[in-house]
mmCIF file of C-alpha atoms in Angstrom:
data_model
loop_
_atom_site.group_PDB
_atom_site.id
_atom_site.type_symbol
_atom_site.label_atom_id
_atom_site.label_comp_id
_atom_site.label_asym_id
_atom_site.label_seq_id
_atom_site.Cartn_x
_atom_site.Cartn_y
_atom_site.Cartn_z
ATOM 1 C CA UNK A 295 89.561 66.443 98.357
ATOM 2 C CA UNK A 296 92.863 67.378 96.609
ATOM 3 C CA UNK A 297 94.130 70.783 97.080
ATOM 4 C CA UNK A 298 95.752 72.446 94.250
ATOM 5 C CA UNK A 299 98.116 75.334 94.076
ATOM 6 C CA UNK A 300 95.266 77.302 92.258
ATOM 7 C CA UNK A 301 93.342 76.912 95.163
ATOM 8 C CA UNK A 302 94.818 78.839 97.571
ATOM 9 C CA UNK A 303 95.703 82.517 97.590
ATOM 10 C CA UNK A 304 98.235 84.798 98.447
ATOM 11 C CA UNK A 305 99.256 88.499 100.202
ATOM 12 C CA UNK A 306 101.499 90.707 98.205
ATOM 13 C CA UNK A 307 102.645 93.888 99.602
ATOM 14 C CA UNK A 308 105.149 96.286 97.598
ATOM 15 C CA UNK A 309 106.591 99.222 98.122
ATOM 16 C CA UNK A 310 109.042 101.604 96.844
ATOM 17 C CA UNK A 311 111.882 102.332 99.930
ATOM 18 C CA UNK A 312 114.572 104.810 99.796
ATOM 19 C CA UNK A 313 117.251 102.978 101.316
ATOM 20 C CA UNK A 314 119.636 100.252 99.692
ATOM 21 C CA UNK A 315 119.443 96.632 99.599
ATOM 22 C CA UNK A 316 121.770 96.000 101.800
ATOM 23 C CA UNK A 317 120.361 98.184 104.324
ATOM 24 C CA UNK A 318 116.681 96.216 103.898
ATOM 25 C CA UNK A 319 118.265 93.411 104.102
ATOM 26 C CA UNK A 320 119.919 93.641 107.343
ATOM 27 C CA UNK A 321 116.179 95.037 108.791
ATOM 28 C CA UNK A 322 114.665 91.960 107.444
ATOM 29 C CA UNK A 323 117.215 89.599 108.705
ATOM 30 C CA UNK A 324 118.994 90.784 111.756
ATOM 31 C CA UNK A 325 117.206 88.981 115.045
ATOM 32 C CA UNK A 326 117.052 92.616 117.030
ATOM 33 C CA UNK A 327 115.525 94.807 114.289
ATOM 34 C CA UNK A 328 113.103 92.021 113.460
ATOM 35 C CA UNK A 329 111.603 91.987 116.608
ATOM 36 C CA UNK A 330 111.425 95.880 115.848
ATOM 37 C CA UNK A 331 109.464 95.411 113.245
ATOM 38 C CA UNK A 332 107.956 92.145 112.929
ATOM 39 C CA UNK A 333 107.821 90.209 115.912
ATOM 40 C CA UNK A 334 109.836 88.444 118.628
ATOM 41 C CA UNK A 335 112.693 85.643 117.025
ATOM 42 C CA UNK A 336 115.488 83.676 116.940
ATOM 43 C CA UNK A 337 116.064 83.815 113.394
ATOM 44 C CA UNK A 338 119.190 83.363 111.618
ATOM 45 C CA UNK A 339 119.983 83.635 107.428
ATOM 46 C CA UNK A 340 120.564 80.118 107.312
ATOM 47 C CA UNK A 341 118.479 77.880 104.638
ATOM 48 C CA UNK A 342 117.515 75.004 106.690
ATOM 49 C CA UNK A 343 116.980 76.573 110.495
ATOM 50 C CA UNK A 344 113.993 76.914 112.274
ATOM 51 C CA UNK A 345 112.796 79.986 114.379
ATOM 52 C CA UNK A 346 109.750 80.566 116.053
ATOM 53 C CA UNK A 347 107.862 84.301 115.707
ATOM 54 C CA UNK A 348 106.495 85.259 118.630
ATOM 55 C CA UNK A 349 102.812 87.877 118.580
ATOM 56 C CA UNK A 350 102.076 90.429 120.807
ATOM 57 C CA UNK A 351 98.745 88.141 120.580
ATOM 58 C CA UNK A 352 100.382 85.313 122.042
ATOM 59 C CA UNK A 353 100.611 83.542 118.981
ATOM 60 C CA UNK A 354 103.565 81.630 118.088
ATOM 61 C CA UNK A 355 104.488 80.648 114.149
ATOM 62 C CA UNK A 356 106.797 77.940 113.508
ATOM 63 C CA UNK A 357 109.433 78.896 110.857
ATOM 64 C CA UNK A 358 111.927 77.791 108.936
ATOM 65 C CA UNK A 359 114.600 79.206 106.184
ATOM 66 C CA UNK A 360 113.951 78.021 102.501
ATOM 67 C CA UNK A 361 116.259 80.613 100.568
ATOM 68 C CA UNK A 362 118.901 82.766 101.245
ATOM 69 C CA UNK A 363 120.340 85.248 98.571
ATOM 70 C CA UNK A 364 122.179 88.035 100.207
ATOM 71 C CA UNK A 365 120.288 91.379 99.704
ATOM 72 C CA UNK A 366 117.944 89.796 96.509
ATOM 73 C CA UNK A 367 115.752 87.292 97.881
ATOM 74 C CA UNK A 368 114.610 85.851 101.291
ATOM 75 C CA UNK A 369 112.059 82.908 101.836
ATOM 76 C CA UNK A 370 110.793 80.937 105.010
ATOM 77 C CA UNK A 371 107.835 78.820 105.958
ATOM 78 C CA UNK A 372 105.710 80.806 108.138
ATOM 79 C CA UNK A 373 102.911 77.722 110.124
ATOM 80 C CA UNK A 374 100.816 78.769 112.416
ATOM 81 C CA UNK A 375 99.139 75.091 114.244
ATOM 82 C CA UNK A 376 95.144 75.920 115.306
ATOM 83 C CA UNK A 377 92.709 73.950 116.035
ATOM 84 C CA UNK A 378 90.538 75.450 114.109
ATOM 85 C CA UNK A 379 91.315 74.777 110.396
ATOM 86 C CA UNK A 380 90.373 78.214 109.201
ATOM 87 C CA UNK A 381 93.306 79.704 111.136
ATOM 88 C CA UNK A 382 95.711 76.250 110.675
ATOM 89 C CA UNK A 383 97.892 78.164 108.120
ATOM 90 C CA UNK A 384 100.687 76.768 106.165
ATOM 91 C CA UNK A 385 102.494 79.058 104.206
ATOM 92 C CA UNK A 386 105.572 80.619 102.523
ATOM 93 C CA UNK A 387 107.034 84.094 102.902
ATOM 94 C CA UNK A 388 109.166 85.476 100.116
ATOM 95 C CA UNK A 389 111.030 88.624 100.604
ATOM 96 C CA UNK A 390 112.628 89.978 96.917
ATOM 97 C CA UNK A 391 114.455 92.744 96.987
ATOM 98 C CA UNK A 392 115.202 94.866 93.305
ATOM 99 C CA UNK A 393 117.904 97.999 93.166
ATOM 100 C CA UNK A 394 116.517 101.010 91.675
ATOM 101 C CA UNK A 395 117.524 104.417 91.113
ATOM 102 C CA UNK A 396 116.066 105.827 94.066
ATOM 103 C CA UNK A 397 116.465 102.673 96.537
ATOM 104 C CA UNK A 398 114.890 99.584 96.304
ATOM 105 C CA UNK A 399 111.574 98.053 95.475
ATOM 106 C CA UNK A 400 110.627 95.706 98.058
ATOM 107 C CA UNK A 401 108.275 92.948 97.079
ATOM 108 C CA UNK A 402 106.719 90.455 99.707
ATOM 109 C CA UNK A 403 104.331 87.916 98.480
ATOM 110 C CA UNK A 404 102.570 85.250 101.143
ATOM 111 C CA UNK A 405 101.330 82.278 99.605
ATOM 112 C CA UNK A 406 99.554 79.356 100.706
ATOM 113 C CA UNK A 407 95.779 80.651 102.367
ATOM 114 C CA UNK A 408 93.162 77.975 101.789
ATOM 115 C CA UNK A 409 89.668 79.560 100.401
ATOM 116 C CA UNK A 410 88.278 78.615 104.151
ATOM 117 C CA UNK A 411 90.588 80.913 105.542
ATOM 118 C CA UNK A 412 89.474 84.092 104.817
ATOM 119 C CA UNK A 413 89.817 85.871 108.344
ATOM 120 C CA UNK A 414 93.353 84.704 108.453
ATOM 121 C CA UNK A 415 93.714 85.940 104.917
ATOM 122 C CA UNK A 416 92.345 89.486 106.057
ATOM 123 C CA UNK A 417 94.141 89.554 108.893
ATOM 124 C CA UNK A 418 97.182 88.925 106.884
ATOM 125 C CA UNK A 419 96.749 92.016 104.263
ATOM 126 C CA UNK A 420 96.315 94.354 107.193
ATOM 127 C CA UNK A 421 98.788 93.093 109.263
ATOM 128 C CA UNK A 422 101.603 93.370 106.381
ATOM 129 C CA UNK A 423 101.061 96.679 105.848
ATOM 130 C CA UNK A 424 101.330 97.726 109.543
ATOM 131 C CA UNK A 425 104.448 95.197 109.034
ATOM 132 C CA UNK A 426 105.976 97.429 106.254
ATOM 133 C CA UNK A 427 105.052 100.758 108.043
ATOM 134 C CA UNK A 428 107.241 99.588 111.075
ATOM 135 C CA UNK A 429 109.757 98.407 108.721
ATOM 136 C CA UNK A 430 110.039 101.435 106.908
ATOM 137 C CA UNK A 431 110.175 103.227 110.506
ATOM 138 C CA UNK A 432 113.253 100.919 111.804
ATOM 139 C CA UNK A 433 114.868 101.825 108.286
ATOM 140 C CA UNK A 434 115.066 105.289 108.732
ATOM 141 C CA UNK A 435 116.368 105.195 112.584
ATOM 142 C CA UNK A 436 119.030 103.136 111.398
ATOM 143 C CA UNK A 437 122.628 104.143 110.162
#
């Protein structure tokens, strides 16, 4: 059978933050504060390298940069390999960030869960929020 795009779903999170762009950016894209609040890396801004996340779970996700625009927009594959096809997960990450008058809007959608995944889709909604609420924590102990 023929997947289509229709098919699968996706995990948006937004939120309003009170800190610039520029600031969220470097949080979402600086190795160090990454592993602060997302997970172990070796990351780096650059549309075409791949980085591995690293779980506290012992998982590991194979990554790798689609898009890079400089405090607007940030994209990479996030794969997790399984055995078990509900929790063999190919997907795409996509970081936008918007000014506003009080800081920025941060948008993140995940796209690419199958309709067979739905315990790696749930564990995805939960886990991005406890992802944003350490985000927003490494945000405001940085200068």
């Amino acid at each position: 059978m023929n997947e289509t795009p229709s098919e699968t779903r996706s995990v948006v999170v937004e939120r309003e933050i009170a800190h610039p762009p520029e600031k969220i950016w470097r949080a979402l894209t600086q190795p160090h504060l990454m592993e602060e609040w997302l997970m172990k890396n070796d990351f780096s801004p650059v549309v075409g390298h791949r980085f591995n996340l690293r779980g506290e779970w012992g998982g590991v996700l194979d990554c790798e940069v689609l898009v890079v625009e400089p405090n607007k927009r940030l994209s990479y594959a996030w794969n997790f390999a399984h055995e078990d096809p509900a929790y063999d997960l190919k997907s795409v990450v996509t970081f936008t960030l918007v000014p506003t008058s009080t800081g920025t809007q941060l948008r993140m959608e995940q796209v690419g869960f199958r309709p067979d995944q739905r315990q790696a889709y749930g564990g995805a909604r939960a886990g991005w929020q406890q992802f944003f609420e350490n985000l927003e924590r490494v945000l405001a102990g940085m200068n």
